[in-house]
PDB file of C-alpha atoms in Angstrom:
ATOM      1  CA  MET A   1       0.000   0.000   0.000  1.00 37.00           C
ATOM      2  CA  ASN A   2       1.772   3.160  -1.235  1.00 38.00           C
ATOM      3  CA  ASP A   3       1.113   6.777  -0.312  1.00 39.00           C
ATOM      4  CA  GLU A   4       1.814   9.534  -2.814  1.00 38.00           C
ATOM      5  CA  THR A   5       4.037  12.226  -1.296  1.00 35.00           C
ATOM      6  CA  PRO A   6       4.711  15.268  -3.511  1.00 36.00           C
ATOM      7  CA  ALA A   7       8.224  16.643  -3.818  1.00 36.00           C
ATOM      8  CA  ALA A   8       8.810  20.424  -3.738  1.00 36.00           C
ATOM      9  CA  PRO A   9       6.751  21.142  -6.851  1.00 38.00           C
ATOM     10  CA  ALA A  10       3.658  18.985  -7.001  1.00 36.00           C
ATOM     11  CA  ALA A  11       4.716  17.898 -10.491  1.00 39.00           C
ATOM     12  CA  SER A  12       7.329  15.467  -9.078  1.00 38.00           C
ATOM     13  CA  PRO A  13       5.481  12.937  -6.902  1.00 39.00           C
ATOM     14  CA  VAL A  14       7.406  10.253  -5.075  1.00 41.00           C
ATOM     15  CA  GLN A  15       5.972   6.809  -4.422  1.00 39.00           C
ATOM     16  CA  ALA A  16       6.871   5.684  -0.903  1.00 37.00           C
ATOM     17  CA  ALA A  17       5.859   3.147   1.655  1.00 35.00           C
ATOM     18  CA  PRO A  18       4.375   4.476   4.906  1.00 37.00           C
ATOM     19  CA  ALA A  19       7.023   5.812   7.273  1.00 39.00           C
ATOM     20  CA  ALA A  20       8.758   3.179   9.358  1.00 39.00           C
ATOM     21  CA  SER A  21      11.178   3.488  12.232  1.00 41.00           C
ATOM     22  CA  THR A  22      13.528   0.787  10.965  1.00 44.00           C
ATOM     23  CA  ALA A  23      16.003   0.666   8.112  1.00 52.00           C
ATOM     24  CA  SER A  24      13.936  -2.086   6.496  1.00 54.00           C
ATOM     25  CA  ALA A  25      11.318   0.346   5.160  1.00 64.00           C
ATOM     26  CA  ALA A  26      10.360  -0.158   1.520  1.00 64.00           C
ATOM     27  CA  PRO A  27      12.601   1.735  -0.924  1.00 66.00           C
ATOM     28  CA  LEU A  28      11.350   4.948  -2.495  1.00 70.00           C
ATOM     29  CA  ARG A  29      10.386   4.934  -6.152  1.00 78.00           C
ATOM     30  CA  PHE A  30      10.854   8.304  -7.825  1.00 84.00           C
ATOM     31  CA  ASP A  31       8.830   9.493 -10.795  1.00 90.00           C
ATOM     32  CA  THR A  32      11.778  11.679 -11.760  1.00 94.00           C
ATOM     33  CA  LYS A  33      15.352  10.848 -12.671  1.00 94.00           C
ATOM     34  CA  ILE A  34      18.675  12.595 -12.213  1.00 95.00           C
ATOM     35  CA  ALA A  35      21.151  11.315 -14.777  1.00 96.00           C
ATOM     36  CA  VAL A  36      24.663  12.137 -15.921  1.00 97.00           C
ATOM     37  CA  LEU A  37      25.910  11.039 -19.333  1.00 97.00           C
ATOM     38  CA  LEU A  38      29.688  10.952 -19.829  1.00 97.00           C
ATOM     39  CA  ARG A  39      31.671  10.434 -22.984  1.00 97.00           C
ATOM     40  CA  GLU A  40      33.291   7.000 -22.836  1.00 96.00           C
ATOM     41  CA  ASP A  41      36.788   8.193 -23.780  1.00 96.00           C
ATOM     42  CA  LEU A  42      37.306  10.395 -20.704  1.00 96.00           C
ATOM     43  CA  GLU A  43      40.091   9.646 -18.224  1.00 95.00           C
ATOM     44  CA  THR A  44      38.957   8.543 -14.758  1.00 95.00           C
ATOM     45  CA  TRP A  45      39.809  11.902 -13.161  1.00 95.00           C
ATOM     46  CA  GLN A  46      37.874  13.667 -15.929  1.00 96.00           C
ATOM     47  CA  ARG A  47      34.789  11.483 -15.371  1.00 95.00           C
ATOM     48  CA  LEU A  48      34.775  12.324 -11.677  1.00 96.00           C
ATOM     49  CA  ASN A  49      35.398  16.026 -12.249  1.00 95.00           C
ATOM     50  CA  VAL A  50      32.769  16.336 -14.978  1.00 96.00           C
ATOM     51  CA  THR A  51      30.188  14.486 -12.875  1.00 96.00           C
ATOM     52  CA  ALA A  52      30.790  16.756  -9.879  1.00 95.00           C
ATOM     53  CA  PHE A  53      30.513  19.919 -11.967  1.00 94.00           C
ATOM     54  CA  LEU A  54      27.368  18.754 -13.778  1.00 95.00           C
ATOM     55  CA  VAL A  55      25.372  17.725 -10.727  1.00 94.00           C
ATOM     56  CA  SER A  56      26.268  20.949  -8.946  1.00 93.00           C
ATOM     57  CA  GLY A  57      24.374  22.760 -11.688  1.00 91.00           C
ATOM     58  CA  LEU A  58      21.232  20.725 -11.098  1.00 92.00           C
ATOM     59  CA  GLY A  59      21.411  21.162  -7.342  1.00 88.00           C
ATOM     60  CA  THR A  60      21.704  24.932  -7.517  1.00 88.00           C
ATOM     61  CA  ALA A  61      18.969  25.481 -10.101  1.00 91.00           C
ATOM     62  CA  LEU A  62      16.418  22.909  -8.937  1.00 92.00           C
ATOM     63  CA  PRO A  63      15.830  23.113  -5.184  1.00 90.00           C
ATOM     64  CA  GLU A  64      13.251  20.310  -5.400  1.00 90.00           C
ATOM     65  CA  VAL A  65      16.038  17.777  -6.046  1.00 93.00           C
ATOM     66  CA  ILE A  66      17.706  18.533  -2.709  1.00 94.00           C
ATOM     67  CA  GLY A  67      16.715  16.670   0.447  1.00 93.00           C
ATOM     68  CA  GLU A  68      16.923  17.727   4.070  1.00 94.00           C
ATOM     69  CA  PRO A  69      20.214  18.304   5.906  1.00 96.00           C
ATOM     70  CA  TYR A  70      21.849  15.360   7.651  1.00 96.00           C
ATOM     71  CA  GLU A  71      22.761  15.015  11.295  1.00 97.00           C
ATOM     72  CA  ASP A  72      24.606  12.199  13.036  1.00 97.00           C
ATOM     73  CA  ALA A  73      23.766  10.717  16.439  1.00 97.00           C
ATOM     74  CA  ASP A  74      26.044  13.241  18.140  1.00 97.00           C
ATOM     75  CA  GLY A  75      24.158  16.163  16.623  1.00 97.00           C
ATOM     76  CA  VAL A  76      26.878  17.086  14.104  1.00 97.00           C
ATOM     77  CA  ALA A  77      25.218  18.701  11.086  1.00 97.00           C
ATOM     78  CA  TYR A  78      26.025  17.856   7.452  1.00 97.00           C
ATOM     79  CA  LEU A  79      24.935  19.461   4.207  1.00 96.00           C
ATOM     80  CA  SER A  80      21.841  18.438   2.294  1.00 94.00           C
ATOM     81  CA  MET A  81      22.321  16.210  -0.733  1.00 94.00           C
ATOM     82  CA  PHE A  82      20.145  15.035  -3.587  1.00 94.00           C
ATOM     83  CA  ARG A  83      16.920  13.414  -2.433  1.00 92.00           C
ATOM     84  CA  GLN A  84      17.290  10.614  -4.972  1.00 92.00           C
ATOM     85  CA  PRO A  85      20.073   8.633  -6.626  1.00 92.00           C
ATOM     86  CA  VAL A  86      22.098  10.049  -9.497  1.00 94.00           C
ATOM     87  CA  LEU A  87      22.425   7.514 -12.307  1.00 95.00           C
ATOM     88  CA  VAL A  88      25.624   7.726 -14.347  1.00 96.00           C
ATOM     89  CA  PHE A  89      25.756   6.596 -17.976  1.00 97.00           C
ATOM     90  CA  GLU A  90      28.380   6.610 -20.698  1.00 97.00           C
ATOM     91  CA  GLY A  91      28.329   6.752 -24.458  1.00 96.00           C
ATOM     92  CA  THR A  92      30.217   7.652 -27.593  1.00 96.00           C
ATOM     93  CA  LYS A  93      30.717  11.170 -28.868  1.00 96.00           C
ATOM     94  CA  GLU A  94      27.778  10.552 -31.219  1.00 96.00           C
ATOM     95  CA  THR A  95      25.594   9.404 -28.300  1.00 96.00           C
ATOM     96  CA  LEU A  96      26.401  12.618 -26.408  1.00 96.00           C
ATOM     97  CA  THR A  97      25.659  14.759 -29.469  1.00 96.00           C
ATOM     98  CA  ALA A  98      22.284  13.059 -29.978  1.00 96.00           C
ATOM     99  CA  ALA A  99      21.419  13.243 -26.267  1.00 97.00           C
ATOM    100  CA  HIS A 100      22.288  16.948 -26.243  1.00 97.00           C
ATOM    101  CA  ALA A 101      19.937  17.592 -29.155  1.00 97.00           C
ATOM    102  CA  ARG A 102      17.166  15.549 -27.485  1.00 97.00           C
ATOM    103  CA  VAL A 103      17.482  17.287 -24.117  1.00 97.00           C
ATOM    104  CA  LEU A 104      17.236  20.664 -25.835  1.00 96.00           C
ATOM    105  CA  SER A 105      14.191  19.617 -27.877  1.00 96.00           C
ATOM    106  CA  ARG A 106      12.443  18.430 -24.688  1.00 95.00           C
ATOM    107  CA  SER A 107      13.368  21.590 -22.748  1.00 92.00           C
ATOM    108  CA  LEU A 108      14.449  19.546 -19.724  1.00 96.00           C
ATOM    109  CA  PRO A 109      16.693  21.075 -17.052  1.00 96.00           C
ATOM    110  CA  ARG A 110      20.267  20.269 -18.054  1.00 96.00           C
ATOM    111  CA  ALA A 111      23.889  21.086 -17.411  1.00 96.00           C
ATOM    112  CA  VAL A 112      26.616  20.748 -20.024  1.00 97.00           C
ATOM    113  CA  PHE A 113      30.362  20.184 -19.849  1.00 97.00           C
ATOM    114  CA  THR A 114      32.402  20.621 -23.027  1.00 97.00           C
ATOM    115  CA  SER A 115      35.936  19.506 -23.833  1.00 96.00           C
ATOM    116  CA  ASP A 116      37.041  23.168 -23.831  1.00 96.00           C
ATOM    117  CA  LEU A 117      36.451  23.342 -20.069  1.00 96.00           C
ATOM    118  CA  PHE A 118      39.427  21.063 -19.412  1.00 96.00           C
ATOM    119  CA  ALA A 119      41.688  23.917 -20.569  1.00 95.00           C
ATOM    120  CA  THR A 120      40.191  26.590 -18.314  1.00 94.00           C
ATOM    121  CA  GLY A 121      40.839  27.170 -14.649  1.00 88.00           C
ATOM    122  CA  ASN A 122      37.933  29.200 -13.330  1.00 93.00           C
ATOM    123  CA  ASP A 123      34.204  29.761 -13.592  1.00 92.00           C
ATOM    124  CA  HIS A 124      34.477  32.949 -15.664  1.00 95.00           C
ATOM    125  CA  ASP A 125      36.626  31.241 -18.309  1.00 96.00           C
ATOM    126  CA  ASN A 126      34.383  28.153 -18.252  1.00 95.00           C
ATOM    127  CA  ARG A 127      31.302  30.207 -19.097  1.00 95.00           C
ATOM    128  CA  ALA A 128      33.208  32.143 -21.770  1.00 96.00           C
ATOM    129  CA  ALA A 129      34.386  28.886 -23.377  1.00 97.00           C
ATOM    130  CA  VAL A 130      30.818  27.597 -23.699  1.00 97.00           C
ATOM    131  CA  ARG A 131      29.500  30.977 -24.835  1.00 97.00           C
ATOM    132  CA  ALA A 132      32.104  31.129 -27.639  1.00 97.00           C
ATOM    133  CA  VAL A 133      30.751  28.048 -29.442  1.00 97.00           C
ATOM    134  CA  PRO A 134      27.399  27.728 -31.260  1.00 97.00           C
ATOM    135  CA  THR A 135      25.100  25.041 -29.837  1.00 96.00           C
ATOM    136  CA  ALA A 136      25.620  22.650 -32.755  1.00 94.00           C
ATOM    137  CA  GLY A 137      29.402  22.997 -32.447  1.00 96.00           C
ATOM    138  CA  LEU A 138      29.732  22.205 -28.745  1.00 96.00           C
ATOM    139  CA  ASP A 139      32.039  19.243 -28.095  1.00 97.00           C
ATOM    140  CA  VAL A 140      29.922  17.796 -25.285  1.00 97.00           C
ATOM    141  CA  VAL A 141      31.775  15.397 -22.991  1.00 97.00           C
ATOM    142  CA  GLY A 142      29.198  15.426 -20.201  1.00 97.00           C
ATOM    143  CA  LEU A 143      25.522  16.151 -19.784  1.00 97.00           C
ATOM    144  CA  ALA A 144      23.325  16.131 -16.686  1.00 97.00           C
ATOM    145  CA  VAL A 145      19.561  16.025 -16.992  1.00 97.00           C
ATOM    146  CA  TYR A 146      16.617  16.004 -14.615  1.00 96.00           C
ATOM    147  CA  GLY A 147      12.987  15.345 -15.344  1.00 96.00           C
ATOM    148  CA  PRO A 148      10.263  12.737 -15.595  1.00 95.00           C
ATOM    149  CA  ARG A 149      11.764   9.254 -15.813  1.00 94.00           C
ATOM    150  CA  ASN A 150      10.391   8.493 -19.285  1.00 94.00           C
ATOM    151  CA  ALA A 151      11.602  11.794 -20.732  1.00 96.00           C
ATOM    152  CA  VAL A 152      15.100  11.334 -19.295  1.00 96.00           C
ATOM    153  CA  ASP A 153      15.183   7.752 -20.605  1.00 95.00           C
ATOM    154  CA  LYS A 154      14.403   9.063 -24.105  1.00 96.00           C
ATOM    155  CA  VAL A 155      17.201  11.636 -23.865  1.00 97.00           C
ATOM    156  CA  LEU A 156      19.641   8.879 -22.860  1.00 96.00           C
ATOM    157  CA  LYS A 157      18.691   6.514 -25.709  1.00 94.00           C
ATOM    158  CA  GLY A 158      21.786   4.639 -26.847  1.00 91.00           C
ATOM    159  CA  ALA A 159      23.731   5.229 -23.617  1.00 90.00           C
ATOM    160  CA  ARG A 160      24.687   2.462 -21.214  1.00 84.00           C
ATOM    161  CA  MET A 161      25.131   2.442 -17.457  1.00 86.00           C
ATOM    162  CA  HIS A 162      28.607   3.503 -16.392  1.00 87.00           C
ATOM    163  CA  PRO A 163      30.621   0.445 -15.326  1.00 82.00           C
TER     164      PRO A 163
END
């Protein structure tokens, strides 16, 4: 028996079991998805860096994706994090190009990381590097997207889960 509990905007309901006081409560099922798509030829450090940059964009622009702050048993406070898992995918350059076009056509919230950003060292230069290239010419190496599960799945068509 599931209750429907709306997230920040009512448009993103979450399916959850009734609250329980034990860790064995039924897992949450989200109607939305947070996903990161990385180009498969990135070095490990690049994958981690790109993922961190991309999800920071979603967290700052979409407050509904952020949960409550954490606190340990001693009362030490920790920052809030995403309220749901972030799924990480990978694909070819062509997969990223197609996903970028699809996310734009669906007007879903997205963050982009281009290959030019590896040569910059600060936020001002990062934004200038993206601004200097027309949309169709962006060399996208990473893309984060948030939205209804089905819409995000369509954007990610052709990608595979990151190993």
